[in-house]
Short mmCIF file of C-alpha atoms in Angstrom, two decimals:
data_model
loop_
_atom_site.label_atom_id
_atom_site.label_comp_id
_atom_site.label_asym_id
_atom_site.label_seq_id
_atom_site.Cartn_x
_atom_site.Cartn_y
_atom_site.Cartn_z
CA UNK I 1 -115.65 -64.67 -47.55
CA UNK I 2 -116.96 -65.23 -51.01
CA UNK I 3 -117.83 -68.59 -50.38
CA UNK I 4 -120.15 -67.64 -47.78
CA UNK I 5 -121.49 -64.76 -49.51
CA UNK I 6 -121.84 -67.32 -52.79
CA UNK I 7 -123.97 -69.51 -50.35
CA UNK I 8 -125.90 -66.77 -48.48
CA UNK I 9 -126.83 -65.57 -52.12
CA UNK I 10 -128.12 -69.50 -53.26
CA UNK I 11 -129.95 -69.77 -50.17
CA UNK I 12 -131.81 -66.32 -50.74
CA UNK I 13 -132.70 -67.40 -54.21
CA UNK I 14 -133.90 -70.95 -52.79
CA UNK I 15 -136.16 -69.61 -50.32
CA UNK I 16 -137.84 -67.14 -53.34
CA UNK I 17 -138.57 -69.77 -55.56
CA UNK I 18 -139.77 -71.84 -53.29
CA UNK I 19 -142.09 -68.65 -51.93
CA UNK I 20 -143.37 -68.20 -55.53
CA UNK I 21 -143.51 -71.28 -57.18
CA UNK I 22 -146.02 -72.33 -59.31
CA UNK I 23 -148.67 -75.35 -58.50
CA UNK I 24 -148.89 -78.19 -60.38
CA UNK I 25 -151.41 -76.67 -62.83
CA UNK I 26 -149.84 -76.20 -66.31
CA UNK I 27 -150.29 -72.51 -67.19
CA UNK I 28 -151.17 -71.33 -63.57
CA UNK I 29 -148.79 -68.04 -62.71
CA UNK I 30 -147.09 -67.85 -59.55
CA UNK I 31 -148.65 -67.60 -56.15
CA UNK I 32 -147.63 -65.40 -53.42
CA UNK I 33 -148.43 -66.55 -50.51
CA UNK I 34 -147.71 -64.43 -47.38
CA UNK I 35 -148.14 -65.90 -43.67
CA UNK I 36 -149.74 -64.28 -40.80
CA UNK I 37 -147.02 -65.50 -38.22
CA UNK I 38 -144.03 -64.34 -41.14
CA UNK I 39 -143.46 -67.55 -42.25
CA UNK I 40 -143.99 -68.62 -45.88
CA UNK I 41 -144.13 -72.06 -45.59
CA UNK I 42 -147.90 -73.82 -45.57
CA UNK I 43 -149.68 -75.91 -42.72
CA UNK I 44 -150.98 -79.50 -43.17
CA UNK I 45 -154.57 -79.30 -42.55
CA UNK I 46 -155.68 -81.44 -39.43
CA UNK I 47 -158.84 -82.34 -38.01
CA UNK I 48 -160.63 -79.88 -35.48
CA UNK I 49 -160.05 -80.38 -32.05
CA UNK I 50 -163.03 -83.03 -30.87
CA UNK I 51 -163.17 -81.26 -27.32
CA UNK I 52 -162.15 -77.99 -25.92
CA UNK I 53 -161.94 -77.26 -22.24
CA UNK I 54 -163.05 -74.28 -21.41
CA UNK I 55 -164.50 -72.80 -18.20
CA UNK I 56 -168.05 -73.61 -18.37
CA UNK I 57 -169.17 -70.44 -16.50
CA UNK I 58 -166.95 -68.13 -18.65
CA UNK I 59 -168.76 -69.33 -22.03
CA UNK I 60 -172.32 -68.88 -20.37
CA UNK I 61 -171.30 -65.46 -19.30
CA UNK I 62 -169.42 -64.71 -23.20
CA UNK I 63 -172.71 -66.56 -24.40
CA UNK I 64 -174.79 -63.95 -22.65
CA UNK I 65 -173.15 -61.08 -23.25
CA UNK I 66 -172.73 -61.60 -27.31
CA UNK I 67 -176.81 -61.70 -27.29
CA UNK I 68 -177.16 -58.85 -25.28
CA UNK I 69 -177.65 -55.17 -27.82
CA UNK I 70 -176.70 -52.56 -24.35
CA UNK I 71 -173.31 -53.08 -26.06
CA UNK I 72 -174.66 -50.92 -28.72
CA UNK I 73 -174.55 -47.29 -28.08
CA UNK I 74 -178.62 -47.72 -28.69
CA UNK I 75 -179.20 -50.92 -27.50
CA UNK I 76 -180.20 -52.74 -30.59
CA UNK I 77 -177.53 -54.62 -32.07
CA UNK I 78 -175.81 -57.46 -30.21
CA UNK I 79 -172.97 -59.84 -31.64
CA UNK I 80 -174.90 -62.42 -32.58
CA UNK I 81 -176.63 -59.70 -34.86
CA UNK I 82 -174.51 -60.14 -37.45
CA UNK I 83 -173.10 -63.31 -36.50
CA UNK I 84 -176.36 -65.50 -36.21
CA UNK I 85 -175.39 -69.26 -34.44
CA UNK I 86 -178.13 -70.93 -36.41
CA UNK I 87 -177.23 -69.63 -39.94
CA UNK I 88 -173.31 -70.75 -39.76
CA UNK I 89 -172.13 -68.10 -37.70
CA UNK I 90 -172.98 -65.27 -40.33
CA UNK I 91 -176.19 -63.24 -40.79
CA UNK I 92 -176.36 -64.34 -44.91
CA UNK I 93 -176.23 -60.31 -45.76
CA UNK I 94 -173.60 -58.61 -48.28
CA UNK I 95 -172.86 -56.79 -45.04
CA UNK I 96 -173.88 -56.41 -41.62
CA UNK I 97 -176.28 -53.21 -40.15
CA UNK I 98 -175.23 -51.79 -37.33
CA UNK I 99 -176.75 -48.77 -35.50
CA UNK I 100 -178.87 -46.19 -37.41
CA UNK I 101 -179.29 -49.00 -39.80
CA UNK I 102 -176.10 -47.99 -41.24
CA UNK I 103 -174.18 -50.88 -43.36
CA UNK I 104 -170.88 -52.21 -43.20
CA UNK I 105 -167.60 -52.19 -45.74
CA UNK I 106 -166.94 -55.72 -45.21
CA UNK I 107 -168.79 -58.99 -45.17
CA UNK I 108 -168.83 -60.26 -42.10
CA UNK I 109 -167.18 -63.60 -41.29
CA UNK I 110 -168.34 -66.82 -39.67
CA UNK I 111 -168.01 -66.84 -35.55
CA UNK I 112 -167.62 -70.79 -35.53
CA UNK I 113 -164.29 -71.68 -35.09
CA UNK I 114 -162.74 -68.42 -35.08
CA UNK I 115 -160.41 -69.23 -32.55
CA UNK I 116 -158.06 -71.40 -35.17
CA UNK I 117 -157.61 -68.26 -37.25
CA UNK I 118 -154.16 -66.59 -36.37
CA UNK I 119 -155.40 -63.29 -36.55
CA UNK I 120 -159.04 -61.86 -36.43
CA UNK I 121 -160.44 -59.41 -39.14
CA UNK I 122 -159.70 -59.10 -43.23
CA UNK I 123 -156.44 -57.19 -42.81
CA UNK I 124 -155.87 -59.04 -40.06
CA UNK I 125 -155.39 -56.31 -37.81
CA UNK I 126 -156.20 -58.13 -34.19
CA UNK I 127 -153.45 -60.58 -32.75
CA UNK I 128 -156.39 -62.19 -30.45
CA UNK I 129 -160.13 -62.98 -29.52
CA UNK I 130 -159.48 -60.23 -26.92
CA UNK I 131 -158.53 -57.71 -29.53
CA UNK I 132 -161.02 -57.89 -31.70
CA UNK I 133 -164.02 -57.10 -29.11
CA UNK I 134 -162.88 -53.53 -29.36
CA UNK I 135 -163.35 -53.18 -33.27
CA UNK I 136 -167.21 -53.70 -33.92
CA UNK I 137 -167.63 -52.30 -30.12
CA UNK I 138 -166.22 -49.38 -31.43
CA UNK I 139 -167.06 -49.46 -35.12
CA UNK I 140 -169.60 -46.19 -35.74
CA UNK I 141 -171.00 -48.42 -38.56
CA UNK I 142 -171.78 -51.55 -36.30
CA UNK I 143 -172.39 -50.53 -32.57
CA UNK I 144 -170.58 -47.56 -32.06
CA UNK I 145 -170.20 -47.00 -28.54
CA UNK I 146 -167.50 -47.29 -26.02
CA UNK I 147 -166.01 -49.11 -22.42
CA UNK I 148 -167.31 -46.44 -20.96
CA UNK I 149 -171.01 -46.75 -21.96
CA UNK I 150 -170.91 -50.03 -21.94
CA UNK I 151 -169.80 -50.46 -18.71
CA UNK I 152 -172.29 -47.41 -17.54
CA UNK I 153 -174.74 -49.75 -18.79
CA UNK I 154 -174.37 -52.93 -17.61
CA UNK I 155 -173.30 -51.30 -13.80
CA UNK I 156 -177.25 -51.08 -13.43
CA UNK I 157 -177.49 -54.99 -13.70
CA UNK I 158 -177.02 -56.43 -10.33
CA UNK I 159 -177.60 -59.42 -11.00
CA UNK I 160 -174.91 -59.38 -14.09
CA UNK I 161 -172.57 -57.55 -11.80
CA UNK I 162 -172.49 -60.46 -9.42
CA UNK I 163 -171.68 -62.68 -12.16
CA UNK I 164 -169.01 -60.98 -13.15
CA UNK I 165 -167.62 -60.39 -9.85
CA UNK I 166 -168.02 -64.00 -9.11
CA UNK I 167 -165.60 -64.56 -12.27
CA UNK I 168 -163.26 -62.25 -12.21
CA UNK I 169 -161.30 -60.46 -9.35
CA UNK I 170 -161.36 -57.38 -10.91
CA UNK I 171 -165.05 -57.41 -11.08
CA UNK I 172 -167.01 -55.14 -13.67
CA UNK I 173 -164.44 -53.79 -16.59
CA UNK I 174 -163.57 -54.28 -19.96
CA UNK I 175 -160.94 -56.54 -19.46
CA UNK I 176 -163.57 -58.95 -18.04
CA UNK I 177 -165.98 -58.60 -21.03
CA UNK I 178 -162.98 -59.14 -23.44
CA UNK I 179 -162.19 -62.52 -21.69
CA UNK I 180 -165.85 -63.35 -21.50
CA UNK I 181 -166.69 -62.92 -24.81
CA UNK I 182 -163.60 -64.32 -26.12
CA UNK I 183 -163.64 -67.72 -24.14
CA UNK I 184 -167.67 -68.10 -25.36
CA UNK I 185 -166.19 -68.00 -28.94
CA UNK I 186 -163.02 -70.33 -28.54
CA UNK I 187 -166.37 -72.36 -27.38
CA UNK I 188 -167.80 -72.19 -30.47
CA UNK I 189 -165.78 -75.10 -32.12
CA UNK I 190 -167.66 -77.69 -34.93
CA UNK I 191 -165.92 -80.87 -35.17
CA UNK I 192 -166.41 -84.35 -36.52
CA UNK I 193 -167.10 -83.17 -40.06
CA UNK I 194 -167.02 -85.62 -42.95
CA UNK I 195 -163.61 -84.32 -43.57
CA UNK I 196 -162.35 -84.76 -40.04
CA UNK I 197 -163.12 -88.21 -40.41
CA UNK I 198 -161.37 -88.47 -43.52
CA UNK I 199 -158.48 -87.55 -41.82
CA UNK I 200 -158.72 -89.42 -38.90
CA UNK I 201 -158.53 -92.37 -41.29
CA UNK I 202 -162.77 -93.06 -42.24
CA UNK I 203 -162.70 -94.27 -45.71
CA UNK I 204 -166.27 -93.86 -46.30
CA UNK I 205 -166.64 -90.65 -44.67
CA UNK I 206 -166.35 -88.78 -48.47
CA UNK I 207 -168.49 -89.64 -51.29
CA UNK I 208 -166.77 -90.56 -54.37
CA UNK I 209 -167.56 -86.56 -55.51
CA UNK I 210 -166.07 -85.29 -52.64
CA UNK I 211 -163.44 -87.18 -52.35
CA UNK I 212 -162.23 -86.03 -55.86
CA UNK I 213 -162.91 -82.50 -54.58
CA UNK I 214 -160.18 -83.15 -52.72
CA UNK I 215 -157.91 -84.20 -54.81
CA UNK I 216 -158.67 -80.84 -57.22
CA UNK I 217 -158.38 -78.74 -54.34
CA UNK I 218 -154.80 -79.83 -53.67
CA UNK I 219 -153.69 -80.39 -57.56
CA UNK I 220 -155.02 -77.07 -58.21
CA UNK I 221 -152.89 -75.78 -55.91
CA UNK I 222 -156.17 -74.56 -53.12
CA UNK I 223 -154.38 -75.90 -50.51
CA UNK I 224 -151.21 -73.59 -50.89
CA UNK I 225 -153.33 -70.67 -49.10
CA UNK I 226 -156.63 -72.89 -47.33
CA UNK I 227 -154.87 -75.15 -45.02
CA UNK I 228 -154.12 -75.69 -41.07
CA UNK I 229 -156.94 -76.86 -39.23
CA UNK I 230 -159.50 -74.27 -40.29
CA UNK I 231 -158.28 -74.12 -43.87
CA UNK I 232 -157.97 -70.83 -44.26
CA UNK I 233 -157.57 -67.94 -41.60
CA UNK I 234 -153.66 -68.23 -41.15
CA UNK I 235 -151.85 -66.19 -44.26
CA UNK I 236 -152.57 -63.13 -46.17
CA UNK I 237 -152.97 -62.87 -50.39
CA UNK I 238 -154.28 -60.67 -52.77
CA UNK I 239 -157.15 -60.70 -54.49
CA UNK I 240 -156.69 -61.55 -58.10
CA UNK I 241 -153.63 -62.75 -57.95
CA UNK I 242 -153.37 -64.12 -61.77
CA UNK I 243 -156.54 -62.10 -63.13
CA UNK I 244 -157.46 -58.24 -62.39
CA UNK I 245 -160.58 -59.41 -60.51
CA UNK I 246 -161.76 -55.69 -59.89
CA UNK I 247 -161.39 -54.92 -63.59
CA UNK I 248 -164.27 -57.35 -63.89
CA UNK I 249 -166.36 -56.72 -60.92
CA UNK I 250 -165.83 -52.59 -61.12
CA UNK I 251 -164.02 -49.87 -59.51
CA UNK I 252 -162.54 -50.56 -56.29
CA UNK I 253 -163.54 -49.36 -53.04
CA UNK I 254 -161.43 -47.98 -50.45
CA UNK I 255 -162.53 -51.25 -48.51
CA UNK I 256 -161.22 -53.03 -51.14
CA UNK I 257 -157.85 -52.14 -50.84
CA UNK I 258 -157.51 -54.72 -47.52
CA UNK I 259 -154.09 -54.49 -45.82
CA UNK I 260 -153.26 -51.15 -47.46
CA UNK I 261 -155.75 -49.28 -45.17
CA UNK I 262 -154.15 -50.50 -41.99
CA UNK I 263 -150.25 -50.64 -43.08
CA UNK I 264 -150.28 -48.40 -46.52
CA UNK I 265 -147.87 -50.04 -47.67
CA UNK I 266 -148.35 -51.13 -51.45
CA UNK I 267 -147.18 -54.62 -51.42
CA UNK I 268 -150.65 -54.98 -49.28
CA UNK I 269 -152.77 -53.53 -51.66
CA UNK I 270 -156.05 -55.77 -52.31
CA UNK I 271 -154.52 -58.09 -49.96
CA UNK I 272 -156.89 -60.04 -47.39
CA UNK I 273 -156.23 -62.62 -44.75
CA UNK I 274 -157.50 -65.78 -46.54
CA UNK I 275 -160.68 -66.94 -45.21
CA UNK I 276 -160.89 -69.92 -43.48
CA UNK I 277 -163.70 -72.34 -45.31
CA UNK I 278 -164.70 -74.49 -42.33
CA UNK I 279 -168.72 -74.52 -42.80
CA UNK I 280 -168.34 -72.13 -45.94
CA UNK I 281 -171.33 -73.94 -47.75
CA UNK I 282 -173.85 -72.27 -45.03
CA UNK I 283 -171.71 -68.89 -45.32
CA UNK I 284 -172.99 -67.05 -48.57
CA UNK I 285 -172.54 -64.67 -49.65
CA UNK I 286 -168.95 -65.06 -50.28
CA UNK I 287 -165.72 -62.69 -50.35
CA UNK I 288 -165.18 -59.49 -48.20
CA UNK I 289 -167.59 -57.52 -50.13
CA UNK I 290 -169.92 -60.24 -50.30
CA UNK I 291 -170.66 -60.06 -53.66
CA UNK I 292 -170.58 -63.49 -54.63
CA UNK I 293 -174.11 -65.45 -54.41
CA UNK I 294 -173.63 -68.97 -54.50
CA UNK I 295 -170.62 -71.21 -53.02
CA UNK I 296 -170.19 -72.89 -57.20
CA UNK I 297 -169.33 -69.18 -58.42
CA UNK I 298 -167.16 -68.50 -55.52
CA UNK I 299 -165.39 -71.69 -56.86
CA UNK I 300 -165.00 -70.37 -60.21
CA UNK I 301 -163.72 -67.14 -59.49
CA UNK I 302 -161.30 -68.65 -56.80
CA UNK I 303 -160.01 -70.58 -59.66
CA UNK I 304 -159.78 -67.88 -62.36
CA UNK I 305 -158.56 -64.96 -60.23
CA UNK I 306 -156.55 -66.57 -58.13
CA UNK I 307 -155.18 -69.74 -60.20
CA UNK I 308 -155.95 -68.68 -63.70
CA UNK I 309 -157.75 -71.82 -64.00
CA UNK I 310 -161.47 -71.69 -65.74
CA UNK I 311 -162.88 -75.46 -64.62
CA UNK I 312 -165.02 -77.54 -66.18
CA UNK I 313 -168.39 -77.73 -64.69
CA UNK I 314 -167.70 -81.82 -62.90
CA UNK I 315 -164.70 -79.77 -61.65
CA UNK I 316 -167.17 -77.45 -59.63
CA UNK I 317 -169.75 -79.99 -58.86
CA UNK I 318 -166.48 -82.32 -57.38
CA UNK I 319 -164.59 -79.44 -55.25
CA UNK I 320 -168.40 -78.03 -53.75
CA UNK I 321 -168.85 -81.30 -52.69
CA UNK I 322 -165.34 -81.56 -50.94
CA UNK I 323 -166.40 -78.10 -49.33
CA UNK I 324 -169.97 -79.05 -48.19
CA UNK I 325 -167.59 -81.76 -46.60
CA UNK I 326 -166.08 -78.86 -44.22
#
């Protein structure tokens, strides 16, 4: 019995350092890293998918309905309001303005590729595409409405009715908009970046810069939280991990507190699901409050706050040019 309560104990202690251990940077403190699915140990990061098969007339119906504002209790905002296709998935604003011109909490994050995150929102608070229709649907800060409008709404469209109908047995309900919407965005899928190449086994797809981007990103120890196939999007951490970050930038918000707000419990204070960085050099501005400007100070703070690492301007100039690679 105290042999296997010996062992039980080494194991325990095993599995914690290898949760905290430090990266490879002399000096850096350890990083807790906390996975979406409960699992602590990291993903390789792997090329995008270079297809997805979808059904075609379930992403033009999601494409049409994320363009179209009656989802908004006054008909002006639409998804693709505040997450514009043709500026990386994002609208380029601090945060979003919904209804009333009213402004967000959060920055909002990039639609492209979404469907490789394990969990949709900052704290993470969806499980699925599905899910997280209901939260800006029902958000009084973004579109504020409800099913029921909505659906009171779009009832007066024949022509959208039939589409529907044509779709989905259970014709005209939320259900249907959910899966619409949802299968438009697992649509929404950029492959055959530089870095997909690289992966795929290109050895000129990086430039010399980026390619010792890439090496920083993973000696710094980057990679520990930014990796499966969208780099990012599939654990939780906190933010300023080594450094008080909000000592520097001010007082925090209540938005700021991340996790805490949905599960108030402390260990999730200041604790975000780590964004994913696929396309993050057409993203800015950067972090959930979007107060970062420009993708090189993102860099720096990363490093700092999260690493306690201050790099060396080449540093910057090498792991930006790894990113634009994304």
């Amino acid at each position: 019995r105290w042999a296997l309560t010996a062992l039980l104990c080494l194991g325990l202690l095993l599995s914690v350092a290898l949760l905290h251990a430090p990266g490879p940077v002399p000096g850096a403190k350890p990083m807790l890293r906390r996975a979406l699915s409960g699992s602590a140990e990291a993903w390789p990061i792997t090329p995008l998918p270079q297809a997805v098969v979808l059904d075609a007339r379930k992403v033009a119906l999601g494409r049409q309905l994320f363009h179209d504002p009656r989802l908004s209790r006054d008909n002006t905002v639409a998804c693709a309001n505040c997450h514009v296709l043709s500026a990386g998935g994002v609208d380029r604003q601090p945060v979003s303005t919904g209804i009333g011109g009213r402004k967000g909490q959060l920055n909002a994050p990039t639609v492209y590729n979404v469907a490789y995150n394990d969990r949709q929102f900052w704290d993470g608070r969806a499980l699925s595409l599905e899910a997280q229709v209901d939260g800006p649907l029902h958000n009084p800060d973004e579109m504020g409405s409800n099913w029921d409008e909505v659906l009171g709404k779009l009832k007066e469209d024949a022509q959208l009715r039939r589409e529907i109908e044509a779709l989905y047995p259970a014709g005209l309900v939320a259900a249907s908009l959910r899966d619409a919407l949802a299968t438009f965005e697992r649509a929404l899928v950029t492959p055959d970046a530089p870095f997909d190449r690289h992966l795929r086994g290109d050895q000129q797809a990086l430039s010399p810069v980026a390619l010792e981007g890439w090496r920083l990103f993973r000696e710094l120890g980057c990679v520990s939280c930014h990796q499966g196939v969208n780099v990012g999007g599939n654990l939780y951490e906190k933010l300023g991990l080594v450094e008080d970050f909000y000592g520097s930038r001010g007082t925090p918000r209540p938005a700021d507190l991340g996790r805490y707000n949905l599960t108030r419990d402390d260990e999730h204070r200041y604790e975000f699901r780590v964004p994913p960085l696929r396309n993050v050099a057409l993203t800015a501005p950067y972090l959930h409050d979007g107060s970062v400007a420009t993708l090189d100070e993102a860099v720096q703070i990363m490093a700092r706050y999260q690493l306690g690492v201050r790099l060396k301007p080449r540093e910057v100039q090498q792991l930006v040019a790894f990113l634009e690679a994304l």
